[in-house]
Every structure is written in structure tokens, then in C-alpha cells.
mmCIF file of C-alpha atoms in Angstrom:
data_model
loop_
_atom_site.group_PDB
_atom_site.id
_atom_site.type_symbol
_atom_site.label_atom_id
_atom_site.label_comp_id
_atom_site.label_asym_id
_atom_site.label_seq_id
_atom_site.Cartn_x
_atom_site.Cartn_y
_atom_site.Cartn_z
ATOM 1 C CA MET V 1 -40.405 -91.470 -12.769
ATOM 2 C CA GLU V 2 -42.934 -88.574 -11.649
ATOM 3 C CA CYS V 3 -44.183 -90.140 -8.602
ATOM 4 C CA GLU V 4 -43.556 -87.594 -6.068
ATOM 5 C CA HIS V 5 -47.380 -86.767 -6.149
ATOM 6 C CA LEU V 6 -48.073 -89.947 -5.202
ATOM 7 C CA LEU V 7 -48.470 -90.713 -1.421
ATOM 8 C CA ASN V 8 -49.150 -94.296 -0.733
ATOM 9 C CA ALA V 9 -47.901 -96.984 -0.564
ATOM 10 C CA SER V 10 -49.732 -99.568 -3.545
ATOM 11 C CA THR V 11 -48.674 -96.191 -5.394
ATOM 12 C CA ILE V 12 -45.350 -96.047 -4.687
ATOM 13 C CA ALA V 13 -46.007 -99.997 -4.944
ATOM 14 C CA LEU V 14 -46.965 -99.374 -8.836
ATOM 15 C CA CYS V 15 -44.682 -96.666 -9.887
ATOM 16 C CA ILE V 16 -41.926 -99.269 -9.356
ATOM 17 C CA PHE V 17 -43.731 -102.237 -11.020
ATOM 18 C CA ILE V 18 -43.742 -99.944 -14.118
ATOM 19 C CA PHE V 19 -40.441 -98.572 -13.802
ATOM 20 C CA ILE V 20 -39.246 -101.927 -13.618
ATOM 21 C CA GLN V 21 -41.211 -103.418 -16.946
ATOM 22 C CA GLN V 22 -39.923 -101.043 -18.710
ATOM 23 C CA VAL V 23 -36.101 -101.876 -17.651
ATOM 24 C CA GLN V 24 -37.427 -105.290 -17.892
ATOM 25 C CA HIS V 25 -38.718 -104.539 -22.289
ATOM 26 C CA ILE V 26 -35.118 -102.428 -23.033
ATOM 27 C CA SER V 27 -33.587 -105.295 -21.953
ATOM 28 C CA ALA V 28 -35.150 -107.273 -24.360
ATOM 29 C CA THR V 29 -34.710 -105.208 -26.900
ATOM 30 C CA ALA V 30 -31.637 -105.164 -26.210
ATOM 31 C CA ALA V 31 -30.870 -108.825 -27.010
ATOM 32 C CA ASN V 32 -33.379 -109.592 -29.651
ATOM 33 C CA THR V 33 -32.463 -106.508 -32.302
ATOM 34 C CA LYS V 34 -33.515 -107.927 -35.852
ATOM 35 C CA THR V 35 -35.907 -105.467 -36.593
ATOM 36 C CA LYS V 36 -35.200 -102.459 -33.775
ATOM 37 C CA ALA V 37 -32.449 -100.828 -31.870
ATOM 38 C CA PRO V 38 -33.484 -100.706 -28.056
ATOM 39 C CA ALA V 39 -32.709 -96.726 -28.707
ATOM 40 C CA VAL V 40 -31.293 -94.090 -31.248
ATOM 41 C CA LEU V 41 -28.041 -91.766 -29.797
ATOM 42 C CA ILE V 42 -27.408 -88.620 -31.775
ATOM 43 C CA PHE V 43 -24.799 -86.341 -32.185
ATOM 44 C CA GLY V 44 -23.406 -83.455 -34.699
ATOM 45 C CA ASP V 45 -25.505 -80.048 -35.681
ATOM 46 C CA SER V 46 -29.207 -78.343 -35.556
ATOM 47 C CA ASN V 47 -30.611 -80.795 -37.931
ATOM 48 C CA VAL V 48 -30.813 -82.628 -35.334
ATOM 49 C CA ASP V 49 -30.164 -80.577 -32.391
ATOM 50 C CA ALA V 50 -34.012 -81.421 -29.730
ATOM 51 C CA GLY V 51 -32.574 -78.644 -26.886
ATOM 52 C CA ASN V 52 -29.473 -78.762 -26.165
ATOM 53 C CA ASN V 53 -28.568 -74.856 -27.431
ATOM 54 C CA ASN V 54 -31.228 -73.961 -24.559
ATOM 55 C CA ALA V 55 -28.662 -74.495 -21.985
ATOM 56 C CA ILE V 56 -25.339 -72.878 -22.917
ATOM 57 C CA PHE V 57 -24.354 -69.140 -23.667
ATOM 58 C CA THR V 58 -24.495 -69.036 -27.579
ATOM 59 C CA LEU V 59 -26.549 -66.877 -30.404
ATOM 60 C CA VAL V 60 -27.635 -70.037 -32.304
ATOM 61 C CA LYS V 61 -31.099 -71.042 -30.572
ATOM 62 C CA SER V 62 -34.223 -71.436 -31.651
ATOM 63 C CA ASP V 63 -36.209 -72.044 -28.284
ATOM 64 C CA HIS V 64 -38.336 -68.375 -29.534
ATOM 65 C CA PRO V 65 -42.066 -69.007 -31.776
ATOM 66 C CA PRO V 66 -41.616 -69.332 -34.734
ATOM 67 C CA TYR V 67 -39.671 -72.572 -34.157
ATOM 68 C CA GLY V 68 -42.375 -75.139 -32.646
ATOM 69 C CA GLN V 69 -45.192 -73.931 -34.539
ATOM 70 C CA ASN V 70 -46.380 -76.793 -35.894
ATOM 71 C CA PHE V 71 -44.257 -79.735 -32.677
ATOM 72 C CA PRO V 72 -47.088 -80.728 -30.001
ATOM 73 C CA HIS V 73 -48.661 -78.023 -28.433
ATOM 74 C CA HIS V 74 -47.009 -75.343 -30.365
ATOM 75 C CA LEU V 75 -44.189 -75.608 -28.376
ATOM 76 C CA ALA V 76 -40.162 -73.620 -29.113
ATOM 77 C CA THR V 77 -38.125 -76.599 -28.035
ATOM 78 C CA GLY V 78 -35.261 -75.837 -29.556
ATOM 79 C CA ARG V 79 -35.414 -78.071 -32.227
ATOM 80 C CA PHE V 80 -35.017 -75.405 -35.530
ATOM 81 C CA SER V 81 -37.572 -76.945 -37.787
ATOM 82 C CA ASN V 82 -40.890 -76.409 -37.391
ATOM 83 C CA GLY V 83 -42.292 -79.282 -36.082
ATOM 84 C CA ARG V 84 -40.124 -83.173 -35.413
ATOM 85 C CA ASN V 85 -36.563 -83.062 -36.196
ATOM 86 C CA PRO V 86 -34.939 -86.282 -38.323
ATOM 87 C CA GLY V 87 -33.771 -87.662 -34.942
ATOM 88 C CA ASP V 88 -37.305 -87.636 -33.932
ATOM 89 C CA MET V 89 -38.293 -88.948 -36.788
ATOM 90 C CA ILE V 90 -35.868 -92.204 -37.307
ATOM 91 C CA ALA V 91 -37.109 -92.891 -33.761
ATOM 92 C CA SER V 92 -41.262 -93.287 -34.401
ATOM 93 C CA LEU V 93 -39.618 -95.580 -37.153
ATOM 94 C CA LEU V 94 -37.962 -98.142 -35.437
ATOM 95 C CA GLY V 95 -40.808 -97.507 -32.681
ATOM 96 C CA ILE V 96 -38.666 -97.108 -29.389
ATOM 97 C CA LYS V 97 -40.939 -93.161 -28.883
ATOM 98 C CA ASP V 98 -42.202 -90.268 -31.148
ATOM 99 C CA TYR V 99 -39.865 -87.941 -28.871
ATOM 100 C CA VAL V 100 -35.856 -87.846 -28.674
ATOM 101 C CA PRO V 101 -34.890 -85.178 -26.133
ATOM 102 C CA ALA V 102 -31.808 -83.260 -25.627
ATOM 103 C CA TYR V 103 -29.725 -84.210 -23.096
ATOM 104 C CA GLN V 104 -28.868 -81.114 -21.704
ATOM 105 C CA GLY V 105 -31.160 -78.555 -20.005
ATOM 106 C CA THR V 106 -34.477 -81.354 -19.912
ATOM 107 C CA ASN V 107 -35.704 -82.979 -16.667
ATOM 108 C CA LEU V 108 -35.323 -86.787 -18.537
ATOM 109 C CA THR V 109 -36.703 -89.535 -16.553
ATOM 110 C CA GLU V 110 -35.089 -93.349 -16.528
ATOM 111 C CA TYR V 111 -37.109 -93.852 -19.822
ATOM 112 C CA ASP V 112 -35.873 -91.540 -21.850
ATOM 113 C CA LEU V 113 -32.089 -91.817 -20.814
ATOM 114 C CA LEU V 114 -32.981 -95.251 -21.554
ATOM 115 C CA THR V 115 -34.079 -95.166 -25.498
ATOM 116 C CA GLY V 116 -32.061 -92.560 -25.841
ATOM 117 C CA VAL V 117 -31.109 -88.754 -26.388
ATOM 118 C CA SER V 118 -29.525 -85.932 -28.858
ATOM 119 C CA PHE V 119 -26.824 -84.743 -27.791
ATOM 120 C CA ALA V 120 -26.297 -83.021 -31.082
ATOM 121 C CA SER V 121 -25.911 -78.967 -30.701
ATOM 122 C CA GLY V 122 -26.882 -76.040 -33.350
ATOM 123 C CA GLY V 123 -24.407 -75.032 -34.999
ATOM 124 C CA ALA V 124 -21.184 -77.552 -34.115
ATOM 125 C CA GLY V 125 -18.680 -79.538 -37.097
ATOM 126 C CA TYR V 126 -16.299 -81.653 -37.402
ATOM 127 C CA ASP V 127 -13.988 -79.242 -37.128
ATOM 128 C CA PRO V 128 -13.923 -77.964 -34.166
ATOM 129 C CA LEU V 129 -13.167 -74.349 -34.825
ATOM 130 C CA THR V 130 -16.502 -74.698 -36.032
ATOM 131 C CA SER V 131 -18.070 -75.077 -32.310
ATOM 132 C CA GLU V 132 -15.700 -72.665 -30.946
ATOM 133 C CA LEU V 133 -16.868 -69.735 -33.041
ATOM 134 C CA VAL V 134 -20.084 -69.968 -32.607
ATOM 135 C CA GLN V 135 -19.501 -71.379 -28.313
ATOM 136 C CA VAL V 136 -21.490 -74.251 -29.116
ATOM 137 C CA LEU V 137 -21.213 -77.435 -27.748
ATOM 138 C CA SER V 138 -18.067 -79.507 -30.278
ATOM 139 C CA MET V 139 -18.138 -82.913 -31.373
ATOM 140 C CA ASP V 140 -15.530 -83.919 -28.432
ATOM 141 C CA ASP V 141 -17.812 -82.105 -26.223
ATOM 142 C CA GLN V 142 -20.186 -83.922 -27.109
ATOM 143 C CA ILE V 143 -17.839 -87.609 -26.523
ATOM 144 C CA LYS V 144 -17.117 -85.827 -23.001
ATOM 145 C CA MET V 145 -21.666 -85.946 -22.288
ATOM 146 C CA PHE V 146 -21.735 -90.278 -23.998
ATOM 147 C CA LYS V 147 -19.505 -91.061 -22.277
ATOM 148 C CA GLU V 148 -21.636 -89.335 -18.077
ATOM 149 C CA TYR V 149 -24.431 -90.764 -20.382
ATOM 150 C CA LYS V 150 -23.180 -94.179 -19.838
ATOM 151 C CA GLN V 151 -22.449 -94.064 -15.982
ATOM 152 C CA LYS V 152 -26.221 -93.102 -16.339
ATOM 153 C CA ILE V 153 -27.784 -95.070 -18.074
ATOM 154 C CA LYS V 154 -25.917 -98.015 -15.823
ATOM 155 C CA ALA V 155 -26.769 -97.188 -12.377
ATOM 156 C CA ILE V 156 -30.137 -96.843 -13.788
ATOM 157 C CA ALA V 157 -30.025 -100.541 -15.412
ATOM 158 C CA GLY V 158 -27.724 -102.390 -14.306
ATOM 159 C CA GLU V 159 -23.973 -102.830 -15.607
ATOM 160 C CA LYS V 160 -25.353 -105.925 -18.084
ATOM 161 C CA ILE V 161 -28.271 -103.915 -20.086
ATOM 162 C CA ALA V 162 -26.989 -100.593 -20.212
ATOM 163 C CA GLU V 163 -23.482 -102.775 -22.757
ATOM 164 C CA GLU V 164 -26.404 -104.122 -24.509
ATOM 165 C CA ILE V 165 -28.085 -100.882 -24.538
ATOM 166 C CA ILE V 166 -24.704 -99.511 -25.687
ATOM 167 C CA SER V 167 -23.436 -102.067 -28.337
ATOM 168 C CA LYS V 168 -26.859 -102.539 -29.681
ATOM 169 C CA SER V 169 -27.621 -98.617 -30.512
ATOM 170 C CA LEU V 170 -28.652 -97.045 -32.929
ATOM 171 C CA TYR V 171 -26.300 -93.976 -33.238
ATOM 172 C CA VAL V 172 -26.419 -91.377 -36.178
ATOM 173 C CA VAL V 173 -24.929 -88.294 -36.486
ATOM 174 C CA VAL V 174 -24.989 -85.377 -38.291
ATOM 175 C CA SER V 175 -22.835 -82.968 -39.130
ATOM 176 C CA GLY V 176 -20.357 -80.872 -41.942
ATOM 177 C CA ALA V 177 -22.453 -78.610 -43.544
ATOM 178 C CA THR V 178 -21.731 -76.118 -40.721
ATOM 179 C CA ASP V 179 -18.434 -76.893 -41.091
ATOM 180 C CA LEU V 180 -18.092 -75.755 -45.350
ATOM 181 C CA ALA V 181 -20.552 -72.887 -44.873
ATOM 182 C CA ASN V 182 -19.464 -71.653 -42.144
ATOM 183 C CA THR V 183 -16.196 -71.855 -41.033
ATOM 184 C CA TYR V 184 -14.521 -73.091 -44.640
ATOM 185 C CA PHE V 185 -16.454 -70.273 -47.282
ATOM 186 C CA THR V 186 -18.305 -67.063 -44.559
ATOM 187 C CA THR V 187 -14.540 -67.103 -42.108
ATOM 188 C CA PRO V 188 -10.656 -66.052 -43.103
ATOM 189 C CA PHE V 189 -10.198 -68.247 -41.138
ATOM 190 C CA ARG V 190 -9.173 -72.058 -42.694
ATOM 191 C CA ARG V 191 -8.246 -70.768 -46.110
ATOM 192 C CA ASN V 192 -4.073 -71.748 -45.673
ATOM 193 C CA TYR V 193 -6.371 -75.078 -46.850
ATOM 194 C CA ASP V 194 -7.566 -75.217 -50.990
ATOM 195 C CA LEU V 195 -10.743 -76.520 -51.031
ATOM 196 C CA SER V 196 -9.767 -79.967 -51.376
ATOM 197 C CA SER V 197 -7.672 -80.124 -47.799
ATOM 198 C CA TYR V 198 -9.974 -78.673 -46.070
ATOM 199 C CA ASN V 199 -12.627 -82.056 -47.426
ATOM 200 C CA GLN V 200 -8.969 -84.389 -45.768
ATOM 201 C CA LEU V 201 -9.236 -82.348 -43.094
ATOM 202 C CA LEU V 202 -12.514 -82.706 -42.429
ATOM 203 C CA VAL V 203 -12.673 -86.449 -42.952
ATOM 204 C CA GLN V 204 -9.591 -87.032 -40.770
ATOM 205 C CA PHE V 205 -12.393 -84.813 -37.778
ATOM 206 C CA ALA V 206 -14.884 -87.438 -38.452
ATOM 207 C CA SER V 207 -13.665 -90.516 -38.145
ATOM 208 C CA LYS V 208 -12.362 -90.018 -35.341
ATOM 209 C CA PHE V 209 -15.026 -89.347 -34.059
ATOM 210 C CA TYR V 210 -16.185 -93.232 -35.588
ATOM 211 C CA GLN V 211 -13.235 -94.465 -33.380
ATOM 212 C CA ASP V 212 -14.375 -92.324 -30.271
ATOM 213 C CA LEU V 213 -17.695 -94.048 -29.732
ATOM 214 C CA TYR V 214 -16.703 -97.481 -31.389
ATOM 215 C CA ASN V 215 -13.903 -97.522 -28.964
ATOM 216 C CA LEU V 216 -16.692 -96.379 -26.316
ATOM 217 C CA GLY V 217 -19.234 -98.913 -27.630
ATOM 218 C CA ALA V 218 -21.364 -98.338 -29.923
ATOM 219 C CA ARG V 219 -21.163 -100.796 -33.205
ATOM 220 C CA ARG V 220 -24.100 -99.938 -35.456
ATOM 221 C CA ILE V 221 -23.527 -96.015 -37.001
ATOM 222 C CA SER V 222 -25.172 -94.387 -38.863
ATOM 223 C CA VAL V 223 -23.478 -91.183 -41.000
ATOM 224 C CA THR V 224 -24.520 -88.325 -43.194
ATOM 225 C CA GLY V 225 -22.794 -86.754 -45.857
ATOM 226 C CA MET V 226 -22.871 -82.657 -47.022
ATOM 227 C CA PRO V 227 -25.999 -81.458 -48.535
ATOM 228 C CA PRO V 228 -25.811 -78.992 -51.143
ATOM 229 C CA ILE V 229 -24.376 -76.366 -49.648
ATOM 230 C CA GLY V 230 -24.791 -74.298 -52.785
ATOM 231 C CA SER V 231 -28.356 -74.854 -52.928
ATOM 232 C CA LEU V 232 -29.234 -73.787 -49.186
ATOM 233 C CA PRO V 233 -31.656 -70.455 -49.099
ATOM 234 C CA SER V 234 -28.072 -69.215 -47.281
ATOM 235 C CA GLN V 235 -25.733 -69.540 -48.992
ATOM 236 C CA ARG V 236 -26.816 -68.846 -52.084
ATOM 237 C CA THR V 237 -28.230 -65.481 -50.256
ATOM 238 C CA ASN V 238 -24.649 -64.796 -49.797
ATOM 239 C CA ALA V 239 -23.091 -66.259 -52.406
ATOM 240 C CA GLY V 240 -25.716 -65.837 -55.774
ATOM 241 C CA GLY V 241 -25.102 -62.810 -56.435
ATOM 242 C CA ILE V 242 -28.299 -60.030 -57.176
ATOM 243 C CA GLU V 243 -30.576 -63.400 -57.990
ATOM 244 C CA ARG V 244 -29.302 -65.799 -55.160
ATOM 245 C CA ASN V 245 -28.345 -68.200 -57.449
ATOM 246 C CA THR V 246 -27.093 -71.671 -56.209
ATOM 247 C CA VAL V 247 -23.540 -71.658 -56.189
ATOM 248 C CA PRO V 248 -21.985 -74.241 -57.347
ATOM 249 C CA LEU V 249 -18.081 -74.096 -55.775
ATOM 250 C CA TYR V 250 -20.167 -74.683 -53.314
ATOM 251 C CA ASN V 251 -22.431 -77.598 -54.335
ATOM 252 C CA GLN V 252 -18.872 -79.674 -55.750
ATOM 253 C CA ALA V 253 -17.777 -78.736 -52.686
ATOM 254 C CA SER V 254 -19.641 -80.807 -51.219
ATOM 255 C CA VAL V 255 -19.371 -83.807 -53.241
ATOM 256 C CA MET V 256 -15.356 -83.619 -53.149
ATOM 257 C CA TYR V 257 -16.619 -83.419 -49.694
ATOM 258 C CA ASN V 258 -19.165 -86.618 -49.934
ATOM 259 C CA ALA V 259 -16.885 -88.795 -51.938
ATOM 260 C CA ASP V 260 -13.731 -88.665 -49.417
ATOM 261 C CA LEU V 261 -16.267 -90.120 -46.695
ATOM 262 C CA LEU V 262 -17.572 -92.520 -48.291
ATOM 263 C CA LYS V 263 -13.922 -93.950 -48.649
ATOM 264 C CA GLU V 264 -13.397 -94.220 -44.936
ATOM 265 C CA THR V 265 -16.546 -95.406 -43.537
ATOM 266 C CA GLN V 266 -15.767 -98.095 -46.040
ATOM 267 C CA ARG V 267 -11.873 -98.640 -44.708
ATOM 268 C CA LEU V 268 -13.005 -98.214 -41.330
ATOM 269 C CA ASN V 269 -16.034 -100.706 -41.779
ATOM 270 C CA LYS V 270 -12.623 -103.241 -42.725
ATOM 271 C CA THR V 271 -10.937 -102.490 -40.126
ATOM 272 C CA LEU V 272 -12.754 -102.308 -36.852
ATOM 273 C CA PRO V 273 -13.913 -105.311 -36.050
ATOM 274 C CA GLY V 274 -18.217 -105.688 -35.618
ATOM 275 C CA VAL V 275 -19.082 -102.107 -36.570
ATOM 276 C CA SER V 276 -21.605 -100.676 -38.955
ATOM 277 C CA ILE V 277 -20.533 -97.604 -40.617
ATOM 278 C CA VAL V 278 -23.355 -97.042 -43.371
ATOM 279 C CA PHE V 279 -22.845 -93.371 -45.050
ATOM 280 C CA GLN V 280 -25.942 -91.504 -46.413
ATOM 281 C CA ASP V 281 -25.987 -89.355 -48.862
ATOM 282 C CA LEU V 282 -28.436 -86.524 -47.829
ATOM 283 C CA TYR V 283 -27.125 -84.402 -51.535
ATOM 284 C CA THR V 284 -28.967 -86.004 -54.202
ATOM 285 C CA PRO V 285 -32.909 -85.661 -51.881
ATOM 286 C CA ILE V 286 -32.094 -82.944 -51.620
ATOM 287 C CA LEU V 287 -30.939 -81.133 -54.275
ATOM 288 C CA ASP V 288 -33.737 -83.170 -56.100
ATOM 289 C CA MET V 289 -36.050 -81.596 -54.100
ATOM 290 C CA ALA V 290 -35.089 -78.730 -54.687
ATOM 291 C CA GLN V 291 -35.317 -79.153 -58.815
ATOM 292 C CA ARG V 292 -37.394 -80.038 -59.184
ATOM 293 C CA PRO V 293 -40.154 -79.369 -55.840
ATOM 294 C CA SER V 294 -43.750 -80.003 -57.081
ATOM 295 C CA ALA V 295 -42.425 -83.635 -57.053
ATOM 296 C CA TYR V 296 -43.145 -83.477 -53.637
ATOM 297 C CA GLY V 297 -45.456 -81.477 -53.244
ATOM 298 C CA PHE V 298 -43.487 -77.844 -52.901
ATOM 299 C CA GLU V 299 -43.896 -74.433 -54.284
ATOM 300 C CA VAL V 300 -40.667 -72.447 -53.132
ATOM 301 C CA THR V 301 -37.304 -74.200 -52.789
ATOM 302 C CA ASP V 302 -35.170 -71.147 -52.613
ATOM 303 C CA ARG V 303 -35.939 -68.883 -49.343
ATOM 304 C CA GLY V 304 -37.116 -70.437 -45.975
ATOM 305 C CA CYS V 305 -40.288 -70.212 -44.731
ATOM 306 C CA CYS V 306 -39.311 -67.321 -41.739
ATOM 307 C CA GLY V 307 -40.038 -63.820 -42.643
ATOM 308 C CA THR V 308 -38.442 -62.670 -46.356
ATOM 309 C CA GLY V 309 -37.299 -66.519 -46.337
ATOM 310 C CA ILE V 310 -33.157 -64.499 -46.703
ATOM 311 C CA PHE V 311 -31.631 -63.990 -44.527
ATOM 312 C CA GLU V 312 -33.516 -65.973 -41.364
ATOM 313 C CA ILE V 313 -32.321 -67.602 -39.001
ATOM 314 C CA THR V 314 -31.920 -68.905 -34.880
ATOM 315 C CA LEU V 315 -32.380 -65.012 -33.532
ATOM 316 C CA THR V 316 -34.030 -63.370 -36.462
ATOM 317 C CA CYS V 317 -35.893 -65.880 -37.431
ATOM 318 C CA ASN V 318 -39.058 -64.789 -34.161
ATOM 319 C CA HIS V 319 -42.310 -63.051 -34.584
ATOM 320 C CA TYR V 320 -41.484 -59.641 -34.331
ATOM 321 C CA THR V 321 -39.233 -58.800 -37.206
ATOM 322 C CA SER V 322 -41.133 -60.361 -39.532
ATOM 323 C CA GLU V 323 -43.958 -63.653 -39.871
ATOM 324 C CA PRO V 324 -43.584 -66.694 -41.110
ATOM 325 C CA CYS V 325 -45.191 -68.231 -43.951
ATOM 326 C CA LYS V 326 -49.175 -69.185 -44.224
ATOM 327 C CA ASP V 327 -48.679 -72.797 -45.689
ATOM 328 C CA PRO V 328 -45.089 -74.695 -44.164
ATOM 329 C CA SER V 329 -45.774 -77.023 -45.827
ATOM 330 C CA LYS V 330 -45.379 -75.332 -48.996
ATOM 331 C CA PHE V 331 -41.636 -74.912 -48.095
ATOM 332 C CA LEU V 332 -38.808 -77.280 -48.567
ATOM 333 C CA PHE V 333 -37.248 -74.812 -45.748
ATOM 334 C CA TRP V 334 -38.210 -73.013 -42.709
ATOM 335 C CA ASP V 335 -34.914 -70.697 -42.431
ATOM 336 C CA THR V 336 -32.074 -70.163 -44.412
ATOM 337 C CA PHE V 337 -30.399 -73.765 -43.161
ATOM 338 C CA HIS V 338 -33.029 -75.980 -41.944
ATOM 339 C CA LEU V 339 -36.316 -78.093 -44.277
ATOM 340 C CA THR V 340 -39.266 -78.261 -42.877
ATOM 341 C CA GLU V 341 -40.703 -80.665 -41.019
ATOM 342 C CA LYS V 342 -42.044 -82.361 -44.451
ATOM 343 C CA GLY V 343 -38.691 -81.416 -46.065
ATOM 344 C CA TYR V 344 -37.388 -83.827 -43.216
ATOM 345 C CA THR V 345 -40.442 -86.472 -43.243
ATOM 346 C CA ILE V 346 -40.140 -86.551 -47.043
ATOM 347 C CA LEU V 347 -36.245 -86.574 -46.557
ATOM 348 C CA ILE V 348 -36.038 -89.488 -44.245
ATOM 349 C CA SER V 349 -38.030 -91.310 -46.008
ATOM 350 C CA GLU V 350 -35.710 -91.397 -48.919
ATOM 351 C CA LEU V 351 -32.447 -91.937 -47.098
ATOM 352 C CA VAL V 352 -35.594 -95.103 -45.069
ATOM 353 C CA ALA V 353 -35.734 -96.171 -48.559
ATOM 354 C CA ARG V 354 -32.312 -97.422 -49.850
ATOM 355 C CA TYR V 355 -29.517 -97.393 -46.557
ATOM 356 C CA GLY V 356 -32.946 -99.029 -44.017
ATOM 357 C CA LEU V 357 -32.528 -98.353 -40.631
ATOM 358 C CA ASN V 358 -29.350 -99.731 -39.588
ATOM 359 C CA VAL V 359 -30.270 -101.998 -37.110
ATOM 360 C CA GLY V 360 -29.180 -105.690 -38.344
#
């Protein structure tokens, strides 16, 4: 609560009353979750990082313009797009709140904590090496923060309500793309694995992460598959030749991984009592937007809006070296790896239409 500036007893009492009402509302939501979850808890990579990387020493940052140019007040919050990201959109669709704050580097209120935060870190992947290479928060680090978070909400709302929030919240995990795009295809450090073996390694890491969440109380977990890596502007630049064509091998790798991850989530659903792990296919809708842009109102899908759109991402996407495009709504991609707010909005709409929100 922000009551420091309220000096008299009546207003302080009002603040306390409002806070109690908020806790009671969240408790009621937790008890009746046929329509929505009490909170949204986000894990993964830059697609859902809301600013955790702002608080750590890494080059993978987006806390500067033109990132956030279409966010309220044009704030560069650390989200890797021009506006809201998928975590924000999911929380809004659930009627919980419009923005999911980062767990780190943010002045969080009790209400922020009780209704959900993002633990995601730009550049992270299921493979621990992926996070290590760019000095960001690994998936294990995110689990550690979640354990700390559990203690905080217990201190705020009491053990019973905290347990209800943990068991009935929606957990969203978006990870894997940086493992293939950045670690496997761009560096030599995992080339002792062939592509099939590396995908299987990723699925093992992913499965362990879902089971860690489950053991900490998570029951409703939505996980995303791999996007069409070979259609991302960054990979077209890196491996698409002088014409920057789509890279078929990279897209094939995504398809292989998605098939393996889907099988593993189905296995976990059968073996973990009471869990609901929903695999969500990112590949199909993003590829369709890339191949049929006019059907979605896009004009450009082979490069990003920021700068030339060929190589700009994180620190190289800035106001000093090149300006962003004039109309991001015409672009599928904001930088060379992440979608524009419009792209994310369409993607989330497609996913919700196909899979629902996994809250009941």
C-alpha cells in the first residue's frame, strides 16, 4: 500500500480496509475459479520478461527507447516489444489486471504480488547453458525466485489463502526458442549433440522445470512450443543467405521439438495427479502470419520494425543508431526476434480460441 503520505488516522484506516477487501476478493476468486484464476505467474524468456533483466548485469536489455514506445506513457519497462507482452494480455483476458509486473527491480505492492508477477528473463532457455552464455536468470533461478515469492504471499495473506493462490493460479511458461536460435545454431557449444538429441535434451530440461513447478504447488500450467525459428528475422539474417530467405532446417528443428514436447506434456498429464499441462502451438499461427501477412493486416514480415529490421535487437535497437518504423502495426516483428504488440495480440487471440485459458 502507498499510505506513507496519508497522515491522519481515518485515511490510514481506510487504506487498511481497502487492502483487506483486496485480499478477501483474491481469496474469493481462489475459491471459485471456474471463470478465472486468482493470479498469473509467468516464467521463461524475453517474450514474457516484464523487466527482470533491468535488475541484473547483462547486455540483454530493453529498458531504453524505442522499446515501449506504445506502452502507456511510452515507458521502456524492459518488455521486449513496442507495447504489452503476452503475459499482460493473458492477465487482462482473465480479468485480473492489465499488466503483469516483473518480480525483480520493481516496487511491488501487496496486490501486485497476490495477483501475479513475471519471473521471466530475456535470453533465458531451458538449457542452463543458454542463460549462462548471456548472464541472465536461468530457469532454476526463476524457480528460486518463485520459492521466495511463495513466502512473501504467505506473509501477506496467510497460509490458507496463499496455498489457494498457488494451487489455483495459471502458470505460463514461454521458453525454448533461444536454446535453438542462440545456443545450438549460433554457437559451437552444443554441437556434440545432433539436432534430434539436442531437442530431446531440451525436452528433458523442460519436463524437469514443469515437475519442479508441480512440486511447488502449481496445477494449471500452460506451456508454449517452439515458434518457426527459421522465419525469425534474426535467423534469416544469420543463415538465410544474401536474400535472407527462410531457413528450412531451423523450422524443421522447431517441428521436431514441438512433437517431442507435446508427447512429454501428455505423459506428465497422465503421471502427475491433478495437473493440467496444456501445450500451445506457436509454430502454426506465427508461420501463417509470416506467410499470409495481408490476412492479418501486416505488410512486412521478413524484418523488424526497429531500425533496418535486419540485425537490431536489445542494445542495437535504439534511438541513436536508427529510428523505428513509422507504423509498427504494419510489421509482424518489432525487432529481429520479438513480435510487435499487434503480432502478440493476434497470437494470443489465436491461442485462446484454440486452447482456452486453462483455468477450469
